mmCIF file of C-alpha atoms in Angstrom:
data_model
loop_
_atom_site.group_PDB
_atom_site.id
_atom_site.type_symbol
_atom_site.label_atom_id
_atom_site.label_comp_id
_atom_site.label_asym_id
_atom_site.label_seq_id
_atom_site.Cartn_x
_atom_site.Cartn_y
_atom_site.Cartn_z
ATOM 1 C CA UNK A 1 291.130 22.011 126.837
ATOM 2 C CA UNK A 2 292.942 18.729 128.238
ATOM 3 C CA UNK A 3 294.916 17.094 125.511
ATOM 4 C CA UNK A 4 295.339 13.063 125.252
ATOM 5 C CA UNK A 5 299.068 13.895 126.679
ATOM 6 C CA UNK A 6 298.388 15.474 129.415
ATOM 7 C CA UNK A 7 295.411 12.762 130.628
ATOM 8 C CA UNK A 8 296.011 8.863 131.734
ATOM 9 C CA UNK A 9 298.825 6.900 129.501
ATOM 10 C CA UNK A 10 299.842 3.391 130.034
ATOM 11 C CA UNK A 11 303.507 2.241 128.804
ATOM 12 C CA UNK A 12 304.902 -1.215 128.315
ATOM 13 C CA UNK A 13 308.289 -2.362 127.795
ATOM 14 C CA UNK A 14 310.064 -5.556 127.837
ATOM 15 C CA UNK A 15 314.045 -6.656 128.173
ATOM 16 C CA UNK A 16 315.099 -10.261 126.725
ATOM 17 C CA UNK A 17 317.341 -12.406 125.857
ATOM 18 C CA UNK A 18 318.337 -10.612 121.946
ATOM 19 C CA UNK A 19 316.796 -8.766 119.338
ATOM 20 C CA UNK A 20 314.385 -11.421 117.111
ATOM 21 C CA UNK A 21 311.432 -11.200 117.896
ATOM 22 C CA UNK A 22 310.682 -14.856 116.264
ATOM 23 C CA UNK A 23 313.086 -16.713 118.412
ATOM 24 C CA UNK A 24 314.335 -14.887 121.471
ATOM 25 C CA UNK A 25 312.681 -14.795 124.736
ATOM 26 C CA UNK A 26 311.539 -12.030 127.564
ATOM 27 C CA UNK A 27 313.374 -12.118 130.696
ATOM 28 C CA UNK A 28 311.612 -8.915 132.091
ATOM 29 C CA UNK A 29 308.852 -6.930 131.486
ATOM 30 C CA UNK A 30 306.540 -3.934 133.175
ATOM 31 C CA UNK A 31 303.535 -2.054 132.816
ATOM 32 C CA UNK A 32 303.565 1.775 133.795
ATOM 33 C CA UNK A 33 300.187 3.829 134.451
ATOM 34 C CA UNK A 34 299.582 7.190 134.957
ATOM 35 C CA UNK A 35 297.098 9.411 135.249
ATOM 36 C CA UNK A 36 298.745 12.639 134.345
ATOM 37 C CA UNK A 37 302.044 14.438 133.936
ATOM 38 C CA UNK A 38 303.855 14.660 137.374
ATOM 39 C CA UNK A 39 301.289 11.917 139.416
ATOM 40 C CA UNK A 40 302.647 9.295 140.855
ATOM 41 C CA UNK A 41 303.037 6.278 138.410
ATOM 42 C CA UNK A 42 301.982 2.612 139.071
ATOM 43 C CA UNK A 43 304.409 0.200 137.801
ATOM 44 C CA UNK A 44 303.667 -4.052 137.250
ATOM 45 C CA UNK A 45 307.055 -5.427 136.409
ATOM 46 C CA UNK A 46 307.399 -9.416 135.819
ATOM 47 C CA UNK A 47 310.760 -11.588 135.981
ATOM 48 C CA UNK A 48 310.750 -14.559 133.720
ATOM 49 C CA UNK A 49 312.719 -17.297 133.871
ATOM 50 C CA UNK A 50 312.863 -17.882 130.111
ATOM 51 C CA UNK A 51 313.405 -21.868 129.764
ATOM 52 C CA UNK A 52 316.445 -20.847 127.309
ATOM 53 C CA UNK A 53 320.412 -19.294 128.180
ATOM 54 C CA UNK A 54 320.320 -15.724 128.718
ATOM 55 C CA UNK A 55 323.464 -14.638 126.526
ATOM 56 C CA UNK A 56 326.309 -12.282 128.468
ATOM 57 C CA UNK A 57 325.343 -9.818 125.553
ATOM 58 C CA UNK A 58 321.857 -9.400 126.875
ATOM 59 C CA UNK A 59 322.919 -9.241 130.571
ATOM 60 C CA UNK A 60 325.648 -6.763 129.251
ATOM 61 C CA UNK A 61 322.708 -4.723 128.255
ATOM 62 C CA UNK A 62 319.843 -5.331 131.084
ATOM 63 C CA UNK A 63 321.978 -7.030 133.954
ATOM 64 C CA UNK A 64 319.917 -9.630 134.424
ATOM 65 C CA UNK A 65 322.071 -13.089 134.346
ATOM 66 C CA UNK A 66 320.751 -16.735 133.618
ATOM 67 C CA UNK A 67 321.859 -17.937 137.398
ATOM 68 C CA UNK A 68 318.988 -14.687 138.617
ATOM 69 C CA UNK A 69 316.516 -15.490 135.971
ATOM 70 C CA UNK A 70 316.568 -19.180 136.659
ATOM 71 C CA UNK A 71 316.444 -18.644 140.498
ATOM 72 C CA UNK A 72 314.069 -15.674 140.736
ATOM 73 C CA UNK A 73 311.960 -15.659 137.631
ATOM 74 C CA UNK A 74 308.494 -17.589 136.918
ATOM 75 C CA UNK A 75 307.722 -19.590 134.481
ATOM 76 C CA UNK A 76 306.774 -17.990 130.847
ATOM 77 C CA UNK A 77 303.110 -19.245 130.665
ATOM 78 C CA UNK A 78 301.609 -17.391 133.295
ATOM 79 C CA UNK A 79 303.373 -14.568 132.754
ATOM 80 C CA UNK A 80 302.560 -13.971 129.232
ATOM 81 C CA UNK A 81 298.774 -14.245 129.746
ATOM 82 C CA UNK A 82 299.307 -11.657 133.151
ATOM 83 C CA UNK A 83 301.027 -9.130 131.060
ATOM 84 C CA UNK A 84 297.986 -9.475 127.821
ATOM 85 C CA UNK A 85 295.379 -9.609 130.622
ATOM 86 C CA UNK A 86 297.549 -6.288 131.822
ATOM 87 C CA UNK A 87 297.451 -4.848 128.179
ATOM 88 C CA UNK A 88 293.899 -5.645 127.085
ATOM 89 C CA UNK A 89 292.516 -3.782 130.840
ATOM 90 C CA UNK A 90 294.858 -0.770 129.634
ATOM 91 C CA UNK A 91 292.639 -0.666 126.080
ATOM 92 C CA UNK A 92 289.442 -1.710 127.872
ATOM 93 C CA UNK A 93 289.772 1.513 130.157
ATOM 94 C CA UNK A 94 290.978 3.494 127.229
ATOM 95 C CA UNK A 95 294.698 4.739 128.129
ATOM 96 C CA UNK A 96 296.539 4.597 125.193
ATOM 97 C CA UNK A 97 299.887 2.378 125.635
ATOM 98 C CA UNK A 98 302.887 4.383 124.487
ATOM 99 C CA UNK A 99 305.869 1.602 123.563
ATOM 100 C CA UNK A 100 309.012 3.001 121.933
ATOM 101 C CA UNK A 101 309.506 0.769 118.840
ATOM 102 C CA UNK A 102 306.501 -1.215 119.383
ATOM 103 C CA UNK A 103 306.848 -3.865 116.652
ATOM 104 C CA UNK A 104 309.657 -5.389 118.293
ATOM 105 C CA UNK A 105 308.074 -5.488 122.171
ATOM 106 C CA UNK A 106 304.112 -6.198 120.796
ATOM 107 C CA UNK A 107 305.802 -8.877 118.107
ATOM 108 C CA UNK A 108 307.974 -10.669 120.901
ATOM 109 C CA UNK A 109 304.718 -10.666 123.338
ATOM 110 C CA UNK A 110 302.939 -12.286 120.339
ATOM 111 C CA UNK A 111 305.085 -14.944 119.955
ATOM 112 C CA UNK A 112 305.752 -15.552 123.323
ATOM 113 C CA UNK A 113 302.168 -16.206 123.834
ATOM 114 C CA UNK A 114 302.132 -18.519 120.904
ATOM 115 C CA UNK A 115 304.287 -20.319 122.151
ATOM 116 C CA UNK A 116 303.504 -20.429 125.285
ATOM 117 C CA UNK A 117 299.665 -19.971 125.369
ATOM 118 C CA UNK A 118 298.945 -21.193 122.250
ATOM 119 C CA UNK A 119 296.880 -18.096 121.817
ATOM 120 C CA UNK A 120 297.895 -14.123 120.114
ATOM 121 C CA UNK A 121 297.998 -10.991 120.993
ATOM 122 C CA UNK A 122 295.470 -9.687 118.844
ATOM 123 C CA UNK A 123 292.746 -12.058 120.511
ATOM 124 C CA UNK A 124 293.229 -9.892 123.910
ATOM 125 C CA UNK A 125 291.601 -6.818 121.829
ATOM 126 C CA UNK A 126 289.396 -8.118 119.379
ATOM 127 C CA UNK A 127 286.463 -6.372 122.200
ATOM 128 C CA UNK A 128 288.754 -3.579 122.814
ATOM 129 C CA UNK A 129 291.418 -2.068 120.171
ATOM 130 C CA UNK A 130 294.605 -1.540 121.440
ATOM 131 C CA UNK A 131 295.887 2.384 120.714
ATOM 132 C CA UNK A 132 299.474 2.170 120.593
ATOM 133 C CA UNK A 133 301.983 5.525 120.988
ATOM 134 C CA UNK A 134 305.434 5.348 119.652
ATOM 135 C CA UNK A 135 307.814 8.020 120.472
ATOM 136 C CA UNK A 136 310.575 6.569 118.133
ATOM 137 C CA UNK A 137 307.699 6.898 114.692
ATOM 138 C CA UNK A 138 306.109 9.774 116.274
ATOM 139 C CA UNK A 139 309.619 11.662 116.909
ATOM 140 C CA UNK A 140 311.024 10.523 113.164
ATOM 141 C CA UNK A 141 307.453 11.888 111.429
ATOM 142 C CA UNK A 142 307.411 15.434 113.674
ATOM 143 C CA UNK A 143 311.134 16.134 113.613
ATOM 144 C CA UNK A 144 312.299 13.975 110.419
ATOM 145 C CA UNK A 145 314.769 16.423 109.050
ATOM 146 C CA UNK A 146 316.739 15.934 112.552
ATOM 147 C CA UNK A 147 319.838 14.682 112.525
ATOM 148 C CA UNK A 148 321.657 11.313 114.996
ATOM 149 C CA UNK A 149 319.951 8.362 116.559
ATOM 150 C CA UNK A 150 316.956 7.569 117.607
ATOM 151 C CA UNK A 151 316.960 5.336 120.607
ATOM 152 C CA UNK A 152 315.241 5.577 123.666
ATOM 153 C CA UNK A 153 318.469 7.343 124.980
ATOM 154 C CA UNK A 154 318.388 9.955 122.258
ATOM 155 C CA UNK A 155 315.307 10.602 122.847
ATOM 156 C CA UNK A 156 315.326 11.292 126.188
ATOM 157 C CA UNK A 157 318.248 13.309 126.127
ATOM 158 C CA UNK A 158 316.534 15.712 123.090
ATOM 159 C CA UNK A 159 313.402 16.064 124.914
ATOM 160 C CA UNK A 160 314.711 16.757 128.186
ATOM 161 C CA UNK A 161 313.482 13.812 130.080
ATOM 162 C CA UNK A 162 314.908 11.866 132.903
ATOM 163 C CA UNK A 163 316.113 8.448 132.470
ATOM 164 C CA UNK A 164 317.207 6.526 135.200
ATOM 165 C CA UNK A 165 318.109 2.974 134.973
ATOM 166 C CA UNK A 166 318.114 2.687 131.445
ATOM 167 C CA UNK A 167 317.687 -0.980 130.558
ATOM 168 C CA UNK A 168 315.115 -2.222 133.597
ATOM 169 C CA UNK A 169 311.564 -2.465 132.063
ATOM 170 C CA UNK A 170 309.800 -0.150 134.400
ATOM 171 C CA UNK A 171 312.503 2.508 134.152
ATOM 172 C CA UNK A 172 312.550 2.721 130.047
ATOM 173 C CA UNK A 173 308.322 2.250 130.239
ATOM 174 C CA UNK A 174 307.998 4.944 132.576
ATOM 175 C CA UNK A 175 310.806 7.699 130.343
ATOM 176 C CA UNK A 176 309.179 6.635 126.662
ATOM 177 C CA UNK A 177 305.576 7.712 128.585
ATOM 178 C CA UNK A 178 307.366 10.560 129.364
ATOM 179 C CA UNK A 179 308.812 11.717 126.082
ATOM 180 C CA UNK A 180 305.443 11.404 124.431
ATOM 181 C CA UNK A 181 303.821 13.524 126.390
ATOM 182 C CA UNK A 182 307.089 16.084 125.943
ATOM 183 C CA UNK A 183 306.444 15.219 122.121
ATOM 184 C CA UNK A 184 302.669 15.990 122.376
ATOM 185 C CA UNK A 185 304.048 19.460 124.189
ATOM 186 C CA UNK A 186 306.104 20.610 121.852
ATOM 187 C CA UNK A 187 304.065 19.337 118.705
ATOM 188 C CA UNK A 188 300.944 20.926 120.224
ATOM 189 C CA UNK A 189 300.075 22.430 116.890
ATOM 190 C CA UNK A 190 300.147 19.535 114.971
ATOM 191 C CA UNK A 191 298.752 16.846 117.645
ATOM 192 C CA UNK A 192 296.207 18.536 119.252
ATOM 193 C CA UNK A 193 293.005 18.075 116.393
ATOM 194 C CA UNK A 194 294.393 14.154 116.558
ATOM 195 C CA UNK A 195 292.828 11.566 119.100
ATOM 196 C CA UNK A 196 294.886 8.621 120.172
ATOM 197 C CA UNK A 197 292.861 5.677 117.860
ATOM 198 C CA UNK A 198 293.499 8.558 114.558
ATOM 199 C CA UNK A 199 297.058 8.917 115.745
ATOM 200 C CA UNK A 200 297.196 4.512 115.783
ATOM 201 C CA UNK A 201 296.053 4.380 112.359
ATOM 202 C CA UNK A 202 298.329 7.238 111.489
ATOM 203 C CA UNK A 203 301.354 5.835 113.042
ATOM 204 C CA UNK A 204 301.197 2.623 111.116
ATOM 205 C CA UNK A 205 301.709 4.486 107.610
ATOM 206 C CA UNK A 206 303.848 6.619 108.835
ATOM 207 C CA UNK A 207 306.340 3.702 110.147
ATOM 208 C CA UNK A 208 305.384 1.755 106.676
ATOM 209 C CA UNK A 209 306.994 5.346 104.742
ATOM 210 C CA UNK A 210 310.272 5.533 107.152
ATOM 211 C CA UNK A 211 310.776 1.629 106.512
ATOM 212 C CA UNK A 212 310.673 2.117 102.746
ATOM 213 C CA UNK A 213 313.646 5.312 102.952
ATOM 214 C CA UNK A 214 315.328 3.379 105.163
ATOM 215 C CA UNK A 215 315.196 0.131 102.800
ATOM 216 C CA UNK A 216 316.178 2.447 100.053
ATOM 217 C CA UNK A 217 319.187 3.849 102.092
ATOM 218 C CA UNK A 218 319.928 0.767 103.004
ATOM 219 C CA UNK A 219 319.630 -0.262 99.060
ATOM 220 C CA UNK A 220 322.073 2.348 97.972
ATOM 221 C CA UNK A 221 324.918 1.402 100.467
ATOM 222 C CA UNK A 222 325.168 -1.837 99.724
ATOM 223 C CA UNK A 223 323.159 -3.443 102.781
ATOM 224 C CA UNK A 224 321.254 -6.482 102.878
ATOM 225 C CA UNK A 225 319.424 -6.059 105.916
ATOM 226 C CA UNK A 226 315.742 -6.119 104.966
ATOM 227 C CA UNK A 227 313.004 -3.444 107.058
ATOM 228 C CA UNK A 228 309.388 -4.822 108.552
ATOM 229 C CA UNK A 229 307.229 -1.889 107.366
ATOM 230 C CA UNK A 230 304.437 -3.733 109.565
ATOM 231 C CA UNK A 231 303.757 -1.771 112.752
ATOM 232 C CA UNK A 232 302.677 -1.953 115.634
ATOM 233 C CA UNK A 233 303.054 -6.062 114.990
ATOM 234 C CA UNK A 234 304.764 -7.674 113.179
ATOM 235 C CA UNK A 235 302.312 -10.027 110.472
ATOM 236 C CA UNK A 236 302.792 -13.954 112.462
ATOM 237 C CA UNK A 237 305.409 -16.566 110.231
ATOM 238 C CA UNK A 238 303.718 -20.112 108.950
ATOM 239 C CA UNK A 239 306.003 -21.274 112.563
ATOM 240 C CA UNK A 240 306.904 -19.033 115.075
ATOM 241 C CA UNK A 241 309.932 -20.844 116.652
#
């Protein structure tokens, strides 16, 4: 019996200028398809030249400056609707589109094409629902008692999957496909009965219960950071900036 890990996956990722989703930009994206374990992937990647500074604490991370971005990059418009027109084909031929911590790459997307398009991303799959995979909710409800970090890095490293380049789109698209499947693997047992669109709807109340222990952790040392429990977007604000 052929599993949903071990078939076709699509991946998405996204590098930009910070971490709010409501008023920082993309500066990179990709689009990673496969049709199995070990075939050859097929990778879309996108350079964006943001119309905003690119802060040295985001090239620290990716390595893409403002001077390349402004130079090499097209313009944000376009780009947005390529990578939804991307997205929506994904759901319309039914791969499932693994993105590790999806409310924060499917949010920015949303905005960006707010702004930008004046459209959303939900209108690209009103025909076709999107069935999203992510191996940082998946990995916290399988293995919750597990101890350290959960980033893409962690990951990786845990479940024995390669990861070179961290930081370029196509390179962390291409390793979070890969963990899932490792996830599906090794959670065989518990996966298997569980189709992609159950595991979706799944996903999202699973993320809503790790948002409310970590807003309770967060509670009892004194934090004041609040935690979206939406996922895999984030609900849209009266103004987007």
């Amino acid at each position: 019996m052929a599993y949903w890990y071990e078939g076709p996956l699509a991946a998405f990722d996204t590098e930009t200028t910070g971490v709010d989703v409501e008023t920082d930009r993309i500066v990179s994206a990709a689009v990673v398809v496969q049709d199995g374990p070990g075939a050859r992937p097929r990778v879309t990647r996108w350079l964006v030249n943001p119309g905003v500074p690119v802060p040295a604490a985001a090239t620290a991370v990716h390595g893409l400056t403002e001077d390349h971005v402004q130079r090499n990059g097209r313009w944000p418009s376009p780009v947005m609707e390529e990578i939804a027109r991307e997205l929506a084909e994904q759901a319309v031929r039914g791969r499932p589109l693994v993105v590790m911590n999806a409310p924060f790459d499917l949010t920015l997307l949303d905005r960006e094409l707010r702004r930008h398009r004046a459209s959303s991303l939900a209108r690209w799959f009103e025909s076709s629902p999107l069935h999203v995979l992510d191996p940082r909710v998946l990995d916290k409800h399988l293995d919750r008692y597990r101890k350290g970090r959960r980033t893409l890095t962690d990951l990786c490293e845990h479940y024995e999957v390669a990861l070179e380049g961290a930081h370029d789109a196509g390179a962390d698209a291409l390793a979070a496909m890969d963990v899932v499947r490792a996830i599906g693997r090794r959670f065989t047992a518990r996966l298997e009965r569980l189709s992609p669109a159950e595991l979706h709807t799944l996903q999202a109340v699973w993320h809503a219960a790790q948002a409310r222990g970590l807003q309770a952790w967060f509670a009892r040392s004194g934090t004041e950071e609040e935690v979206d429990p939406a996922w895999p977007l984030r609900p849209d604000l009266p103004a987007a900036a």
